[in-house]
Coordinates of C-alpha atoms and ligand atoms in Angstrom, one line a residue:
M18 CA 67.9 84.9 100.6
E19 CA 70.1 86.2 97.9
Q20 CA 74.0 86.1 98.6
F21 CA 76.1 89.5 99.5
D22 CA 78.8 90.1 96.8
F23 CA 81.8 88.5 98.8
R24 CA 83.8 89.2 95.5
R25 CA 84.2 92.8 96.4
M26 CA 85.4 92.2 99.7
S27 CA 88.8 91.3 101.7
F28 CA 88.9 89.6 105.1
Y29 CA 90.3 89.8 107.8
Q30 CA 91.4 86.6 110.1
I31 CA 91.4 86.7 114.0
W32 CA 93.3 83.5 115.8
I33 CA 91.3 84.7 118.8
R34 CA 93.8 83.6 121.7
S35 CA 96.8 86.1 120.6
F36 CA 94.7 88.8 119.3
A37 CA 94.3 91.3 122.1
D38 CA 93.6 91.0 125.7
G39 CA 90.5 92.8 126.7
N40 CA 90.5 91.5 130.4
G41 CA 93.9 91.5 131.8
D42 CA 94.5 87.4 132.0
G43 CA 97.0 87.1 129.7
I44 CA 94.6 85.5 126.9
G45 CA 93.0 87.0 124.1
D46 CA 89.4 87.4 123.9
L47 CA 86.3 89.2 122.8
W48 CA 86.7 92.2 124.9
G49 CA 89.8 92.8 123.1
V50 CA 88.2 92.0 119.8
Y51 CA 85.9 94.6 120.3
D52 CA 88.5 97.1 121.3
K53 CA 90.1 96.4 118.2
L54 CA 87.3 96.8 115.9
E55 CA 87.9 100.1 114.4
Y56 CA 91.5 99.4 113.8
I57 CA 90.0 96.3 111.5
A58 CA 87.7 98.4 109.9
S59 CA 91.0 101.0 109.1
L60 CA 92.7 98.4 107.0
G61 CA 90.0 98.5 104.8
V62 CA 88.7 95.0 105.3
D63 CA 85.2 93.9 104.6
G64 CA 84.9 91.2 107.2
I65 CA 86.2 89.3 109.8
W66 CA 86.7 85.4 110.0
F67 CA 87.1 83.9 113.4
S68 CA 89.0 80.8 114.2
P69 CA 87.3 79.0 116.7
I70 CA 86.1 80.6 119.7
Y71 CA 84.1 77.5 121.2
P72 CA 84.7 75.4 124.2
S73 CA 87.4 73.4 123.7
P74 CA 90.2 71.7 125.8
N75 CA 92.6 73.2 123.3
A76 CA 94.4 70.2 122.1
D77 CA 94.8 71.7 118.9
Y78 CA 93.5 75.3 120.2
G79 CA 89.8 75.7 119.3
Y80 CA 89.8 72.9 116.5
D81 CA 88.7 70.7 119.1
I82 CA 85.6 71.8 120.1
S83 CA 83.5 70.3 123.0
N84 CA 80.8 72.7 122.4
Y85 CA 79.1 74.0 119.0
R86 CA 77.2 76.7 120.6
D87 CA 79.0 78.4 123.1
I88 CA 81.9 80.7 123.5
H89 CA 85.2 79.5 125.3
P90 CA 84.9 81.0 128.7
D91 CA 88.5 82.5 128.0
Y92 CA 87.3 84.5 125.6
G93 CA 84.0 85.7 126.2
T94 CA 80.2 84.8 126.5
L95 CA 77.2 84.6 123.6
D96 CA 75.9 88.1 124.7
Q97 CA 79.8 89.2 124.1
F98 CA 79.9 87.6 120.8
R99 CA 76.6 89.3 120.0
R100 CA 78.0 92.8 120.8
V101 CA 80.8 92.0 119.0
L102 CA 78.8 91.2 116.1
D103 CA 76.7 94.0 116.1
R104 CA 79.7 96.4 116.4
A105 CA 81.3 95.2 113.4
H106 CA 78.0 95.2 111.4
A107 CA 78.0 98.7 112.4
L108 CA 81.0 99.4 110.9
G109 CA 80.7 97.5 107.4
L110 CA 82.2 94.4 108.5
R111 CA 81.0 90.7 108.0
V112 CA 81.5 88.1 110.2
I113 CA 82.2 84.7 109.2
M114 CA 82.9 81.7 112.2
D115 CA 85.1 78.5 111.6
L116 CA 82.7 75.7 110.8
V117 CA 84.7 72.8 112.2
I118 CA 82.7 69.2 111.5
N119 CA 85.3 66.8 110.5
H120 CA 86.1 66.3 113.8
T121 CA 85.1 67.0 117.4
S122 CA 87.1 67.2 121.0
D123 CA 87.0 63.7 122.4
E124 CA 85.6 65.6 125.5
H125 CA 82.2 66.6 123.3
P126 CA 79.2 65.0 124.7
W127 CA 78.5 63.1 121.9
F128 CA 81.9 61.4 121.8
L129 CA 81.4 60.7 125.7
E130 CA 78.5 59.0 125.0
S131 CA 79.8 57.3 121.7
R132 CA 82.7 55.6 123.1
K133 CA 80.4 54.2 125.8
S134 CA 78.9 51.4 124.1
R135 CA 78.4 49.7 120.4
T136 CA 74.6 50.4 121.1
G137 CA 73.5 53.6 122.5
P138 CA 72.1 56.6 120.6
Y139 CA 75.4 58.1 119.6
S140 CA 77.3 55.2 118.6
D141 CA 77.5 55.8 115.1
Y142 CA 78.4 59.5 115.8
Y143 CA 81.8 58.5 114.8
I144 CA 84.0 55.9 113.0
W145 CA 84.4 53.1 114.9
R146 CA 86.0 49.8 113.8
D147 CA 86.9 46.1 115.3
P148 CA 90.6 45.3 115.8
K149 CA 92.6 43.5 113.5
W150 CA 94.3 40.6 115.1
K151 CA 97.3 39.1 114.2
G152 CA 97.8 36.3 116.7
E153 CA 97.1 37.7 120.1
A154 CA 98.3 41.2 118.9
R155 CA 95.4 43.8 119.0
L156 CA 95.9 45.6 115.9
P157 CA 94.2 49.0 114.6
P158 CA 91.9 48.6 111.5
N159 CA 94.1 49.7 108.9
N160 CA 97.6 51.2 108.6
W161 CA 96.7 55.3 108.2
Y162 CA 98.9 57.8 110.1
S163 CA 97.1 60.5 111.5
Q164 CA 98.4 63.7 110.5
F165 CA 99.5 65.0 113.9
E166 CA 100.1 62.0 116.0
G167 CA 101.2 58.9 115.3
L168 CA 98.7 56.0 113.8
A169 CA 95.2 57.7 112.9
W170 CA 93.6 55.0 115.4
E171 CA 92.9 55.0 119.2
Y172 CA 91.7 52.0 121.7
G173 CA 88.2 52.8 123.3
P174 CA 88.5 49.9 125.6
E175 CA 84.6 50.3 126.6
R176 CA 83.5 49.2 123.2
E177 CA 86.3 47.0 122.3
Q178 CA 86.9 48.9 119.4
F179 CA 89.1 51.5 117.6
Y180 CA 87.9 55.3 116.6
L181 CA 89.7 56.9 113.9
H182 CA 91.3 60.4 114.2
V183 CA 92.9 61.8 111.2
F184 CA 94.0 64.4 113.3
A185 CA 95.1 64.4 117.0
K186 CA 93.9 61.7 119.2
K187 CA 91.9 64.3 121.0
Q188 CA 90.0 65.0 117.6
P189 CA 87.8 62.0 116.7
D190 CA 86.0 62.0 113.3
L191 CA 82.4 62.3 112.9
N192 CA 80.7 59.7 110.7
M193 CA 79.5 61.9 108.1
D194 CA 77.8 58.8 106.7
N195 CA 75.2 58.9 109.4
P196 CA 72.4 61.4 108.3
K197 CA 71.9 62.3 112.4
V198 CA 75.3 63.9 112.4
R199 CA 74.7 65.7 109.3
E200 CA 71.5 67.0 111.1
E201 CA 73.3 68.3 113.9
V202 CA 75.8 70.4 111.6
K203 CA 72.8 71.6 110.0
G204 CA 71.6 72.5 113.3
V205 CA 75.1 74.1 114.4
M206 CA 74.8 76.2 111.0
R207 CA 71.4 77.6 111.7
F208 CA 72.4 78.1 115.2
W209 CA 75.0 81.0 114.2
L210 CA 73.5 81.8 111.4
D211 CA 69.9 82.9 113.4
L212 CA 72.3 84.8 115.4
G213 CA 73.5 87.0 112.7
V214 CA 77.0 85.9 111.5
D215 CA 77.4 85.6 107.3
G216 CA 79.1 82.5 106.6
F217 CA 81.6 79.9 107.6
R218 CA 85.2 79.1 106.8
E219 CA 84.8 75.2 107.0
D220 CA 87.8 73.4 108.1
V221 CA 89.0 70.4 106.2
I222 CA 85.7 70.1 104.5
T223 CA 87.2 67.8 101.8
F224 CA 88.2 65.2 104.0
I225 CA 84.5 64.3 105.9
S226 CA 83.3 61.7 103.6
K227 CA 85.6 58.6 104.1
H228 CA 86.0 55.8 101.6
P229 CA 83.5 53.3 103.1
E230 CA 86.2 50.5 103.2
L231 CA 88.7 52.3 105.2
P232 CA 91.2 50.7 103.2
D233 CA 95.2 50.4 103.8
G234 CA 97.0 53.2 102.5
I235 CA 100.8 53.1 101.4
P236 CA 102.9 51.6 104.0
W237 CA 105.8 53.9 103.2
L238 CA 104.4 57.2 102.9
P239 CA 104.3 58.9 106.3
V240 CA 101.5 61.3 107.8
V241 CA 99.2 61.2 104.7
N242 CA 99.5 57.8 103.7
G243 CA 95.5 57.5 104.2
M244 CA 94.6 60.6 102.3
P245 CA 93.6 59.0 99.4
F246 CA 90.8 57.1 101.2
Y247 CA 89.4 60.3 103.0
K248 CA 90.0 63.5 101.0
D249 CA 87.5 64.0 98.2
G250 CA 86.1 60.9 99.2
P251 CA 82.7 59.5 97.3
R252 CA 79.9 61.3 99.1
L253 CA 81.7 64.3 99.7
M254 CA 79.4 66.3 96.8
E255 CA 76.5 64.7 98.4
Y256 CA 77.0 66.4 101.8
L257 CA 78.2 69.5 100.5
R258 CA 74.8 70.1 98.6
E259 CA 72.8 69.2 101.6
F260 CA 74.6 72.1 103.7
R261 CA 74.4 74.1 100.8
E262 CA 70.7 74.4 101.3
V263 CA 71.1 75.4 104.7
A264 CA 73.6 78.4 103.8
R265 CA 71.3 79.4 100.8
E266 CA 68.5 80.0 103.0
Y267 CA 70.2 82.7 104.6
G268 CA 72.7 83.7 101.8
A269 CA 75.1 82.6 103.8
L270 CA 78.9 82.8 102.6
Q271 CA 80.8 79.4 102.3
I272 CA 84.4 78.9 102.3
G273 CA 86.1 75.7 102.1
E274 CA 89.6 74.7 103.4
A275 CA 91.0 71.9 101.0
P276 CA 94.4 70.9 101.8
M277 CA 96.1 69.2 98.8
T278 CA 92.9 69.3 96.2
P279 CA 94.5 70.0 92.9
V280 CA 92.9 72.6 91.2
K281 CA 90.9 70.2 88.7
T282 CA 88.6 68.6 91.5
A283 CA 88.1 72.1 93.2
L284 CA 86.4 73.2 89.9
I285 CA 83.8 70.6 90.7
Y286 CA 83.1 72.3 94.2
L287 CA 83.1 75.9 92.9
T288 CA 82.2 76.1 89.8
G289 CA 78.7 75.5 87.9
E290 CA 74.8 76.1 88.7
E291 CA 75.3 73.8 91.7
R292 CA 78.5 75.8 93.1
V293 CA 78.7 74.0 96.5
L294 CA 81.7 76.1 97.7
D295 CA 82.0 79.7 97.1
M296 CA 85.9 79.8 97.7
M297 CA 88.7 77.6 98.8
I298 CA 91.4 77.9 100.8
Q299 CA 94.0 76.1 98.7
F300 CA 97.7 75.0 99.7
D301 CA 99.6 75.0 96.6
T302 CA 100.9 78.5 97.7
M303 CA 102.2 77.5 100.8
T304 CA 104.7 74.9 99.1
A305 CA 107.0 77.1 97.6
D306 CA 109.8 76.4 100.1
C307 CA 108.6 72.8 101.1
F308 CA 107.3 69.7 100.1
M309 CA 103.5 69.0 101.3
T310 CA 104.3 70.1 104.9
E311 CA 106.5 73.0 106.1
F312 CA 108.6 70.5 108.1
I313 CA 109.7 68.9 104.9
H314 CA 111.8 72.1 103.6
H315 CA 113.7 73.2 100.3
P316 CA 115.0 76.7 99.6
F317 CA 112.3 79.0 98.2
S318 CA 111.4 78.8 94.5
L319 CA 109.9 81.7 92.9
P320 CA 108.6 80.0 90.2
K321 CA 107.2 77.2 92.0
L322 CA 105.0 80.0 93.9
K323 CA 104.1 81.6 90.3
R324 CA 103.2 78.4 89.1
A325 CA 101.1 77.7 92.1
F326 CA 99.4 81.5 91.9
S327 CA 98.7 81.4 87.9
R328 CA 97.5 77.7 87.8
W329 CA 94.6 78.9 89.9
Q330 CA 93.9 82.2 88.6
Y331 CA 93.8 81.0 85.1
A332 CA 91.6 77.5 86.1
L333 CA 89.0 79.8 88.0
E334 CA 88.9 82.6 85.3
G335 CA 85.6 83.3 84.2
K336 CA 84.2 80.1 86.0
G337 CA 84.7 80.9 89.7
W338 CA 86.5 82.9 92.5
N339 CA 90.0 82.7 94.2
A340 CA 90.5 83.0 98.2
L341 CA 93.9 85.2 97.9
Y342 CA 95.7 84.2 100.9
L343 CA 99.7 84.3 102.1
E344 CA 99.5 83.7 105.6
N345 CA 97.1 81.9 108.4
H346 CA 97.4 80.2 111.7
D347 CA 99.0 77.2 110.3
H348 CA 101.6 78.4 108.6
P349 CA 105.0 80.5 109.5
R350 CA 105.0 83.9 109.0
V351 CA 105.7 84.8 105.2
I352 CA 108.4 87.2 105.5
S353 CA 110.3 84.8 106.9
R354 CA 109.3 82.5 104.5
Y355 CA 109.1 83.8 100.8
G356 CA 110.5 87.3 102.0
S357 CA 113.4 88.6 103.6
E358 CA 113.6 89.5 107.7
E359 CA 116.8 91.7 106.3
Y360 CA 114.8 93.8 103.8
W361 CA 111.9 93.2 106.1
R362 CA 109.7 96.5 105.2
E363 CA 110.9 95.9 101.3
S364 CA 109.8 92.2 101.0
G365 CA 106.5 92.8 103.8
T366 CA 104.8 95.3 101.6
M367 CA 106.0 93.6 98.3
L368 CA 104.4 90.3 99.0
A369 CA 101.5 92.2 99.7
A370 CA 101.1 93.4 96.4
A371 CA 102.2 90.1 94.9
Y372 CA 98.8 88.8 96.0
L373 CA 96.6 91.2 96.9
F374 CA 96.1 92.5 93.1
Q375 CA 95.5 89.1 91.8
K376 CA 91.9 88.2 91.2
G377 CA 90.4 87.2 93.9
T378 CA 88.9 88.1 97.6
P379 CA 91.9 88.5 100.1
F380 CA 92.2 87.4 103.2
I381 CA 94.8 88.6 105.9
Y382 CA 96.0 87.2 108.7
Q383 CA 96.4 89.1 111.8
G384 CA 100.0 90.6 112.3
Q385 CA 100.4 90.1 108.8
E386 CA 99.4 93.7 108.3
L387 CA 102.2 94.9 110.6
G388 CA 104.9 92.4 109.0
M389 CA 105.2 89.8 111.8
T390 CA 108.0 87.7 111.4
N391 CA 109.1 84.3 113.0
V392 CA 109.7 83.4 116.4
R393 CA 112.7 81.2 117.3
L394 CA 112.4 79.6 120.8
G395 CA 114.8 78.1 122.7
S396 CA 113.7 74.5 123.4
I397 CA 110.6 72.8 122.2
E398 CA 109.2 73.0 125.6
E399 CA 108.2 76.5 125.0
Y400 CA 105.9 75.4 121.9
Q401 CA 102.3 74.9 122.1
D402 CA 101.4 73.9 118.9
V403 CA 100.5 69.9 119.1
A404 CA 101.6 69.2 115.2
T405 CA 104.9 71.2 116.0
I406 CA 105.7 69.3 119.1
N407 CA 104.8 65.8 117.4
A408 CA 106.7 67.0 114.2
Y409 CA 109.4 67.5 116.3
H410 CA 109.5 64.3 117.8
S411 CA 108.9 62.1 114.8
F412 CA 111.0 63.7 112.2
R413 CA 114.5 63.4 112.1
R414 CA 115.1 62.1 115.5
H415 CA 118.9 61.0 114.8
Q416 CA 119.8 64.3 113.9
P417 CA 121.7 67.2 116.2
E418 CA 119.4 69.3 118.6
K419 CA 120.4 72.2 117.1
K420 CA 119.2 71.2 113.6
R421 CA 115.7 69.6 114.8
M422 CA 115.3 73.2 116.5
R423 CA 116.1 74.8 113.1
H424 CA 113.8 73.0 111.5
V425 CA 110.9 73.8 114.0
H426 CA 111.7 77.3 113.5
I427 CA 111.7 77.3 109.9
A428 CA 108.3 75.3 109.9
S429 CA 106.4 75.5 113.2
R430 CA 102.9 77.4 113.0
D431 CA 103.3 78.7 116.6
S432 CA 105.1 81.6 114.8
A433 CA 101.9 82.9 113.6
R434 CA 100.5 82.3 117.1
T435 CA 102.6 84.4 119.1
P436 CA 100.5 87.4 120.4
V437 CA 99.9 90.5 118.2
Q438 CA 102.4 93.4 118.8
W439 CA 100.0 96.4 119.1
N440 CA 103.3 98.4 120.5
G441 CA 106.8 98.9 122.4
S442 CA 105.5 98.6 125.8
A443 CA 105.4 95.3 128.1
N444 CA 104.0 92.2 126.4
A445 CA 104.0 94.3 123.2
G446 CA 100.6 96.0 124.3
F447 CA 99.2 92.5 123.6
S448 CA 98.3 92.5 127.7
T449 CA 98.8 93.6 131.1
A450 CA 99.3 90.1 132.2
R451 CA 101.9 87.4 131.4
P452 CA 100.5 86.3 127.8
W453 CA 99.6 82.4 127.3
F454 CA 102.5 82.4 125.0
A455 CA 105.5 83.8 123.8
V456 CA 106.0 87.4 122.4
N457 CA 108.2 87.8 119.7
P458 CA 111.4 89.6 121.0
N459 CA 111.2 92.2 117.9
Y460 CA 107.9 93.8 119.3
R461 CA 110.2 97.1 120.2
E462 CA 111.1 97.4 116.2
I463 CA 107.5 95.8 114.5
N464 CA 104.3 97.1 116.1
A465 CA 101.0 98.7 115.0
E466 CA 101.4 101.9 117.0
K467 CA 104.8 102.3 115.6
E468 CA 103.5 101.6 111.9
E469 CA 100.5 103.9 112.3
A470 CA 102.8 106.7 112.9
D471 CA 104.9 106.2 109.7
E472 CA 103.8 106.7 106.3
G473 CA 105.7 104.4 104.5
S474 CA 105.3 101.5 107.0
I475 CA 104.2 97.8 105.7
L476 CA 100.9 98.5 107.7
N477 CA 100.3 101.6 105.8
F478 CA 101.4 99.6 102.7
Y479 CA 98.2 97.0 103.1
R480 CA 95.8 100.1 103.6
R481 CA 96.7 101.5 100.2
C482 CA 96.7 98.3 98.4
L483 CA 93.2 97.8 99.9
R484 CA 92.1 100.9 98.9
L485 CA 93.5 100.5 95.6
R486 CA 92.0 96.9 94.6
K487 CA 88.5 98.3 95.8
E488 CA 88.4 101.5 93.8
N489 CA 89.9 99.9 90.9
D490 CA 86.8 97.9 88.4
T491 CA 90.7 96.3 86.4
L492 CA 91.8 95.1 89.5
L493 CA 88.5 93.6 90.9
W494 CA 87.2 91.7 87.8
G495 CA 89.8 92.3 85.3
K496 CA 91.6 89.3 83.5
Y497 CA 95.0 87.9 85.0
R498 CA 97.9 87.3 82.6
E499 CA 101.6 86.4 83.9
Y500 CA 104.5 87.6 82.3
L501 CA 108.1 86.1 82.5
P502 CA 107.0 82.6 84.3
L503 CA 110.4 81.2 84.5
H504 CA 112.1 84.2 85.6
P505 CA 113.9 83.3 89.3
R506 CA 113.4 86.5 90.9
I507 CA 110.6 88.5 89.1
Y508 CA 106.9 88.1 89.6
L509 CA 105.4 90.2 86.8
Y510 CA 101.4 90.1 86.3
E511 CA 98.8 91.8 84.3
R512 CA 95.3 92.6 85.2
S513 CA 93.1 94.0 82.1
S514 CA 89.9 95.1 81.2
E515 CA 88.4 97.1 78.1
A516 CA 89.3 100.4 80.2
E517 CA 92.9 99.9 80.8
R518 CA 95.7 97.5 81.8
I519 CA 97.5 97.3 85.2
L520 CA 101.1 95.4 85.7
V521 CA 101.8 94.3 88.8
V522 CA 105.9 94.4 89.2
C523 CA 107.4 92.4 92.1
S524 CA 111.3 91.6 92.9
F525 CA 111.8 88.9 95.0
S526 CA 115.4 89.9 95.2
K527 CA 117.9 91.4 97.6
K528 CA 120.2 92.3 94.7
E529 CA 118.6 95.2 92.0
Q530 CA 117.1 93.4 88.7
E531 CA 116.4 94.8 85.4
W532 CA 113.3 94.0 83.6
K533 CA 111.5 94.8 80.1
L534 CA 108.1 96.0 79.5
P535 CA 106.3 93.3 77.4
E536 CA 105.0 93.9 74.2
G537 CA 102.5 96.1 73.8
Y538 CA 103.5 98.4 76.6
S539 CA 105.5 101.4 76.2
P540 CA 106.8 103.8 78.7
E541 CA 105.2 106.9 77.8
G542 CA 101.7 105.4 78.6
C543 CA 102.9 104.7 82.1
T544 CA 101.0 106.1 84.9
P545 CA 102.0 104.9 88.5
L546 CA 99.9 103.6 90.6
L547 CA 101.8 102.2 93.6
C548 CA 105.6 101.5 94.6
N549 CA 107.0 100.2 97.8
Y550 CA 109.5 103.1 97.7
P551 CA 109.5 106.5 98.6
G552 CA 109.8 109.1 95.3
E553 CA 108.9 107.8 91.6
P554 CA 109.9 104.8 90.4
V555 CA 112.4 104.1 87.5
L556 CA 110.8 101.9 84.5
G557 CA 113.1 98.7 83.8
R558 CA 114.9 98.9 87.0
L559 CA 113.7 97.4 90.8
R560 CA 115.6 97.9 93.7
P561 CA 115.7 95.3 96.4
Y562 CA 112.0 93.7 96.9
E563 CA 110.6 97.0 94.9
A564 CA 107.2 96.2 93.9
L565 CA 105.2 98.4 91.4
V566 CA 101.6 98.8 90.5
L567 CA 102.0 100.6 87.1
R568 CA 98.7 101.3 84.6
W569 CA 98.5 102.0 80.8
G570 CA 95.3 102.6 78.7
P571 CA 93.6 99.4 76.9
A572 CA 95.9 97.7 74.4
E573 CA 94.0 98.8 71.6
E574 CA 95.9 102.3 72.1
K575 CA 99.1 100.4 71.7
G576 CA 100.5 101.8 74.8
G577 CA 99.3 105.4 74.0
E578 CA 97.3 107.3 76.1
A579 CA 95.6 110.4 75.6
Ligands
LIG14 C1 92.6 73.1 110.1 C2 92.6 74.0 110.6 C3 94.1 73.9 111.7 C4 93.6 72.2 112.1 C5 93.3 71.3 111.4 C6 92.8 70.1 112.2 O1 93.8 72.5 108.8 O2 93.4 75.3 109.8 O3 94.5 74.5 112.4 O4 94.7 72.0 113.1 O5 92.4 71.8 110.6 O6 91.3 71.0 112.6
LIG15 CA1 91.7 87.8 128.3

């Protein structure tokens, strides 16, 4: 079946537990989603990506799946999902699901069987290895760390073997080298595609092929020492090709999540006749204030962010298609990272312009369009996320408590997981009951109801940006070019076509900035399309966190325009 044109689209990501509670138990659900579908459509997006909504013991909030073919009872039923899907489609919204197949939950029936013996029908569904012995000491098969919890191996006494878990202990890695496992994956894909969903966001899909010998990683490297042997592995292309065939039958969209995959490698998956993935969720743009993970924090560097933006823009030009994002459920809120809580409205709107007009398909994470910011909870006991809790217990143990908590405040994924702030009433209008997780205390200032009523709000700025992007062919298809790449406070990029040139100018500073038009541009031909301050912008001057979108005629006219 022919694929729909995802390049014109933009997506809204739902992390359901904190989105909207429809049945009053303090947990977000599909009834809540149903009631907010008009709101989502009103943003001007064209699709929804659901983070996992399947049955799960929630060791990693849905990313540990115990049944691939049902809905978590907290969130509803398959029938309620069908209702959401039909209504979304009627509103012109496509729906894509999270496909988490690098691992399952350790409570998945496959794993419960697999751990029992070395000879059962499921014994090779996971990655089991014999211990290494050092005298009497039973050691794991290699020295890999897991990304979430200590070593990457856990002992199963029934089999007297260890199983591999690249993430939490409760997330055993599937053995994708087993053809039966790949058939299961295809079955799961078909199940949801037959139900009518439009595609998948594929969780850590670049981790599914492990080096057959599972060699030791670099001993001194924390957390990711095994990565060279499980990322972009030897048989990955082969497996992605198999899954692609299924997607093709349905014209389904496939977006791969690829932590730390460099753009050069990404081109293998994203380009050419074979194109096994349509888009990739890269991590380059998430490290402008850290090294590899938010827990290794450094001050925000705009040049680093711009390098990441432009690297992907240039590399994919004419060959592949970018997924654009600044937030999702795995990262702290972007205003608190790359913007300024002090200049909340200004920086929240500026950041929207900084990425929504690049070439690609934008993703907006729930609450991002409201400018939600990081939460700062008093103690680690109040946090929910396994990665946060583990980082707290393993990093900087000798530092004073206050400092350690400051790192949690800066880095935790839980900042993206507080309930969405719908209005200024109790529980931010998220639920009539006590919410499952802390509401950010700033909900009286930052909420949807308030922003609906305010022409200049972050919410309405997102709407204006998305409308402009959709209506303008140059913003959709035009070439990207960056100016002033080394400037520490201004991000300036151009989108150009035969018909016109558009400059997007963004200040990342609390102070006023001066800037000059690039060569070939003159003030006369300029038509402002968008500004995040009221009134007319002044060329050459930027107020704190100001963002401008400016239009000129094509280059041949030397800046002049009829
Ligand atoms: C992906 C998900 C993240 C999850 C991890 C393990 O990175 O986005 O939330 O914890 O994979 O499934
Ligand atoms: Ca509920």
